[in-house]
Short mmCIF file of C-alpha atoms in Angstrom, two decimals:
data_model
loop_
_atom_site.label_atom_id
_atom_site.label_comp_id
_atom_site.label_asym_id
_atom_site.label_seq_id
_atom_site.Cartn_x
_atom_site.Cartn_y
_atom_site.Cartn_z
CA MET A 571 -117.51 -40.24 36.94
CA GLU A 572 -114.13 -41.25 38.34
CA GLU A 573 -111.08 -40.76 36.10
CA SER A 574 -110.15 -44.47 36.17
CA SER A 575 -113.72 -45.48 35.33
CA LEU A 576 -113.90 -42.94 32.50
CA GLU A 577 -110.58 -44.09 31.08
CA GLY A 578 -111.71 -47.72 31.21
CA LEU A 579 -114.96 -46.98 29.35
CA VAL A 580 -113.20 -44.92 26.69
CA GLY A 581 -110.60 -47.64 26.15
CA TYR A 582 -113.22 -50.38 25.97
CA PHE A 583 -115.50 -48.63 23.46
CA THR A 584 -112.54 -47.51 21.35
CA ARG A 585 -111.63 -51.18 21.00
CA VAL A 586 -115.24 -52.14 20.26
CA LEU A 587 -115.48 -49.67 17.38
CA SER A 588 -111.97 -50.52 16.13
CA GLN A 589 -112.94 -54.17 15.73
CA ASN A 590 -115.79 -53.33 13.33
CA GLU A 591 -114.44 -53.05 9.79
CA ILE A 592 -117.43 -51.03 8.48
CA VAL A 593 -117.20 -48.56 11.36
CA ARG A 594 -113.44 -48.13 10.90
CA LYS A 595 -113.96 -47.45 7.21
CA LYS A 596 -116.49 -44.70 7.92
CA MET A 597 -114.81 -43.18 10.97
CA SER A 598 -113.33 -40.21 9.08
CA SER A 599 -116.92 -39.07 8.32
CA VAL A 600 -117.54 -38.26 12.00
CA PHE A 601 -115.71 -34.93 12.00
CA PRO A 602 -117.47 -33.36 8.97
CA LEU A 603 -120.78 -34.70 10.35
CA ILE A 604 -120.13 -32.81 13.59
CA ASP A 605 -119.26 -29.71 11.56
CA PHE A 606 -122.60 -30.09 9.75
CA GLY A 607 -124.36 -30.00 13.16
CA CYS A 608 -124.78 -33.70 14.03
CA CYS A 609 -124.76 -34.85 17.64
CA LEU A 610 -122.48 -37.71 18.70
CA ARG A 611 -125.21 -40.36 18.76
CA CYS A 612 -126.42 -39.41 15.29
CA CYS A 613 -122.79 -39.82 14.19
CA LEU A 614 -122.93 -43.36 15.60
CA CYS A 615 -126.04 -43.95 13.49
CA PHE A 616 -124.27 -42.88 10.29
CA LEU A 617 -121.31 -45.09 11.21
CA SER A 618 -123.76 -48.05 11.28
CA VAL A 619 -122.79 -48.84 14.89
CA ARG A 620 -125.12 -51.60 16.11
CA GLU A 621 -123.54 -52.19 19.50
CA LEU A 622 -126.38 -51.04 21.78
CA SER A 623 -124.22 -50.18 24.78
CA VAL A 624 -122.28 -47.53 22.83
CA TYR A 625 -125.41 -45.39 22.44
CA GLN A 626 -126.03 -45.62 26.19
CA GLN A 627 -122.80 -43.77 27.05
CA GLN A 628 -122.60 -40.14 28.13
CA ASP A 629 -121.36 -37.51 25.65
CA LYS A 630 -118.07 -37.16 27.53
CA VAL A 631 -117.26 -40.83 26.91
CA LEU A 632 -118.31 -40.69 23.25
CA SER A 633 -116.33 -37.51 22.55
CA LEU A 634 -113.15 -39.08 23.98
CA VAL A 635 -113.74 -42.26 21.97
CA PHE A 636 -114.13 -40.32 18.72
CA SER A 637 -111.10 -38.21 19.61
CA ASN A 638 -109.02 -41.40 19.72
CA PHE A 639 -109.78 -41.89 16.01
CA ASP A 640 -108.71 -38.37 15.01
CA THR A 641 -105.45 -38.86 13.12
CA SER A 642 -105.30 -35.38 11.57
CA GLU A 643 -102.40 -33.00 12.17
CA ASN A 644 -104.70 -30.52 13.91
CA LYS A 645 -106.32 -32.98 16.30
CA ARG A 646 -109.42 -31.55 17.94
CA ASP A 647 -109.97 -31.40 21.66
CA ALA A 648 -112.60 -33.95 22.71
CA GLU A 649 -114.82 -31.29 24.30
CA THR A 650 -115.16 -29.47 20.96
CA LEU A 651 -116.79 -32.57 19.47
CA ILE A 652 -119.87 -32.08 21.68
CA ILE A 653 -122.10 -29.61 19.83
CA LYS A 654 -123.78 -26.94 21.94
CA GLU A 655 -126.72 -26.41 19.59
CA ILE A 656 -129.66 -28.72 18.97
CA CYS A 657 -128.75 -31.50 16.55
CA VAL A 658 -129.89 -30.73 12.99
CA VAL A 659 -130.88 -34.36 12.41
CA CYS A 660 -132.69 -35.64 15.53
CA PHE A 661 -133.79 -32.23 16.96
CA GLY A 662 -132.35 -33.30 20.31
CA CYS A 663 -134.44 -36.48 20.63
CA LEU A 664 -131.42 -38.79 20.51
CA GLN A 665 -128.92 -36.11 21.50
CA ASN A 666 -130.51 -35.50 24.92
CA ILE A 667 -131.96 -38.94 25.52
CA LEU A 668 -129.91 -39.39 28.72
CA ASN A 669 -131.13 -36.09 30.16
CA ASP A 670 -132.17 -36.71 33.79
CA ASP A 671 -135.35 -34.60 33.57
CA PHE A 672 -136.50 -36.48 30.47
CA LEU A 673 -135.89 -39.91 32.01
CA ASN A 674 -137.49 -38.88 35.31
CA ASN A 675 -140.62 -37.72 33.46
CA ILE A 676 -140.97 -41.14 31.83
CA THR A 677 -140.42 -42.92 35.15
CA THR A 678 -142.96 -40.68 36.95
CA SER A 679 -145.59 -41.21 34.22
CA ILE A 680 -145.20 -44.99 34.44
CA LYS A 681 -145.46 -45.00 38.24
CA GLU A 682 -148.52 -42.72 38.21
CA SER A 683 -150.30 -44.93 35.67
CA GLY A 684 -151.25 -47.29 38.50
CA TYR A 685 -150.89 -50.41 36.36
CA GLU A 686 -149.13 -53.58 37.44
CA PHE A 687 -147.23 -55.44 34.72
CA ASP A 688 -144.24 -57.70 34.05
CA ASN A 689 -143.48 -56.64 30.49
CA TYR A 690 -143.99 -53.64 28.24
CA GLN A 691 -144.09 -52.51 24.64
CA LEU A 692 -142.19 -49.36 23.61
CA ASN A 693 -143.57 -47.14 20.87
CA ILE A 694 -141.73 -44.00 19.72
CA SER A 695 -143.19 -41.53 17.24
CA LEU A 696 -140.89 -38.96 15.61
CA PRO A 697 -141.62 -36.06 13.25
CA ALA A 698 -141.40 -36.97 9.55
CA SER A 699 -138.81 -34.22 9.19
CA CYS A 700 -136.48 -36.13 11.53
CA LEU A 701 -136.28 -39.16 9.23
CA ALA A 702 -136.17 -36.88 6.18
CA ARG A 703 -133.26 -34.94 7.61
CA GLN A 704 -131.38 -38.14 8.37
CA TYR A 705 -131.65 -39.15 4.71
CA ALA A 706 -130.74 -35.63 3.59
CA MET A 707 -127.67 -35.65 5.83
CA TYR A 708 -126.72 -39.07 4.51
CA TYR A 709 -126.77 -37.82 0.92
CA SER A 710 -124.82 -34.72 1.96
CA ILE A 711 -122.02 -36.72 3.57
CA VAL A 712 -121.91 -39.16 0.63
CA GLU A 713 -121.54 -36.22 -1.77
CA TYR A 714 -118.92 -34.61 0.49
CA PHE A 715 -116.65 -37.66 0.25
CA ARG A 716 -117.47 -38.31 -3.40
CA LYS A 717 -115.94 -34.93 -4.21
CA LYS A 718 -112.84 -36.08 -2.33
CA ASN A 719 -112.84 -39.30 -4.40
CA GLU A 720 -113.50 -41.39 -1.30
CA CYS A 721 -116.19 -44.07 -1.12
CA LEU A 722 -117.10 -44.66 2.52
CA PHE A 723 -120.75 -45.62 2.14
CA ASP A 724 -122.66 -48.35 0.31
CA ASP A 725 -125.16 -47.59 -2.46
CA LYS A 726 -128.03 -49.26 -0.57
CA VAL A 727 -128.88 -46.30 1.61
CA GLU A 728 -131.71 -48.04 3.49
CA ASN A 729 -129.24 -50.52 5.00
CA ASP A 730 -126.32 -48.17 5.46
CA PHE A 731 -127.21 -46.38 8.69
CA VAL A 732 -129.17 -46.87 11.91
CA LYS A 733 -132.48 -45.00 12.10
CA VAL A 734 -132.80 -42.47 14.95
CA LYS A 735 -135.91 -44.19 16.33
CA GLU A 736 -134.12 -47.53 16.47
CA ALA A 737 -131.17 -46.02 18.34
CA MET A 738 -133.54 -44.38 20.83
CA LYS A 739 -135.09 -47.75 21.63
CA TRP A 740 -131.62 -49.18 22.23
CA VAL A 741 -131.12 -46.57 24.95
CA LEU A 742 -134.59 -46.38 26.49
CA GLY A 743 -135.33 -50.13 26.37
CA PRO A 744 -132.57 -51.21 28.79
CA TYR A 745 -133.15 -48.12 30.94
CA LEU A 746 -136.84 -48.91 31.46
CA SER A 747 -136.16 -52.60 32.04
CA ASN A 748 -133.53 -51.89 34.70
CA LYS A 749 -135.47 -49.08 36.35
CA HIS A 750 -138.78 -50.92 36.64
CA HIS A 751 -137.61 -54.55 36.57
CA PHE A 752 -139.74 -55.65 33.63
CA THR A 753 -138.92 -57.05 30.20
CA PHE A 754 -139.46 -55.67 26.72
CA GLN A 755 -141.82 -57.48 24.35
CA PHE A 756 -142.86 -56.65 20.79
CA LYS A 757 -146.49 -57.04 21.86
CA SER A 758 -147.62 -56.27 25.39
CA GLU A 759 -150.81 -55.04 27.06
CA PHE A 760 -148.77 -52.26 28.68
CA LEU A 761 -147.67 -49.72 26.07
CA VAL A 762 -145.12 -46.99 26.78
CA LYS A 763 -145.66 -44.43 24.05
CA ILE A 764 -143.39 -41.41 23.50
CA ASP A 765 -144.64 -38.95 20.90
CA TYR A 766 -142.35 -36.18 19.62
CA LYS A 767 -143.66 -33.26 17.57
CA HIS A 768 -141.82 -30.48 15.76
CA GLU A 769 -144.41 -28.31 14.06
CA GLU A 770 -141.82 -25.82 12.79
CA THR A 771 -140.37 -28.40 10.38
CA ALA A 772 -143.52 -30.37 9.50
CA GLN A 773 -143.75 -29.00 5.94
CA GLU A 774 -139.99 -29.25 5.54
CA GLY A 775 -140.20 -32.98 6.22
CA LEU A 776 -142.83 -33.50 3.52
CA ALA A 777 -140.77 -31.47 1.03
CA ILE A 778 -137.59 -33.46 1.70
CA ILE A 779 -139.41 -36.79 1.53
CA SER A 780 -140.96 -35.78 -1.82
CA SER A 781 -137.52 -34.82 -3.10
CA LEU A 782 -136.02 -38.10 -1.90
CA GLU A 783 -138.81 -40.10 -3.52
CA LYS A 784 -138.06 -38.40 -6.84
CA SER A 785 -134.36 -39.06 -6.33
CA ASN A 786 -135.02 -42.74 -5.58
CA TYR A 787 -137.33 -42.95 -8.60
CA LYS A 788 -134.58 -41.55 -10.86
CA ARG A 789 -132.08 -43.96 -9.32
CA LYS A 790 -134.38 -46.93 -9.97
CA ILE A 791 -134.87 -45.85 -13.60
CA TYR A 792 -131.11 -45.55 -13.97
CA GLU A 793 -130.62 -49.02 -12.45
CA LEU A 794 -133.23 -50.50 -14.81
CA GLU A 795 -131.53 -48.91 -17.80
CA LYS A 796 -128.18 -50.31 -16.66
CA GLU A 797 -129.77 -53.74 -16.26
CA LYS A 798 -131.26 -53.58 -19.75
CA GLU A 799 -127.90 -52.52 -21.20
CA LYS A 800 -126.19 -55.38 -19.36
CA GLU A 801 -128.81 -57.83 -20.66
CA LYS A 802 -128.33 -56.49 -24.20
CA GLN A 803 -124.56 -56.98 -23.95
CA THR A 804 -125.07 -60.51 -22.62
CA ASN A 805 -127.39 -61.34 -25.52
CA GLU A 806 -124.87 -59.97 -28.00
CA ILE A 807 -122.12 -62.10 -26.47
CA SER A 808 -124.39 -65.17 -26.53
CA SER A 809 -125.19 -64.54 -30.21
CA LYS A 810 -121.51 -64.28 -31.09
CA VAL A 811 -120.77 -67.48 -29.19
CA LYS A 812 -123.58 -69.28 -31.06
CA GLU A 813 -122.30 -67.95 -34.38
CA GLY A 814 -118.82 -69.19 -33.50
CA LEU A 815 -120.15 -72.61 -32.57
CA ASN A 816 -122.17 -72.79 -35.82
CA GLU A 817 -119.06 -71.95 -37.83
CA MET A 818 -117.17 -74.69 -36.02
CA ASP A 819 -119.96 -77.16 -36.78
CA LYS A 820 -119.90 -76.18 -40.48
CA LYS A 821 -116.16 -76.72 -40.66
CA LYS A 822 -116.52 -80.16 -39.06
CA LEU A 823 -119.13 -81.12 -41.65
CA LEU A 824 -116.85 -80.02 -44.50
CA GLU A 825 -113.90 -82.01 -43.15
#
């Protein structure tokens, strides 16, 4: 990639992220997420970035973009933001999605299928532990900032970050359409299915999901109790208002 082209991309996507108020608010979470072992695209997921083209950029571009938001005294070098190990959240699925060998394998499989088609349906299957780890990481980063008395994330966790599978489709969808000159459809007779497995963490995924379900159950109970308390307070206020009105009516009758 030419220096001028790289600089242009970095400048453009820095502006794109800067214009999103939610992303700007969460941006300081990127650096602890990287320290926890998150890849750059998983960081984008936790930032709730929904601009598809950002996920389609190479790590070098993303690292320079994130570096532009580092306002700390000990600013990190952009290259250090690219983790060398496999991402602890996506197991490399999203981290290495632009790997040439991976993309070539998909292209070869489609060509060798022998089918002729104008549109396609994309189906991606990920290990349960991948989704479970994304939720676990979310709770970890929320707790990290809660201890610092900073509230960067909303309480509605299900709407507060982009799922790994969704982000993968945002990268692979345009790639397949451009490479093979066909369009994506939610339902098509030609199905491109990519199935990831990670047997080593299969049980871990079930354990984390079970733990999260219990956590969500406790949270719902807590929310119901708060709602009941609020309703009780409202009823008490209504009763006092009625009593006040009755007293006023009595006084009017006595006048």
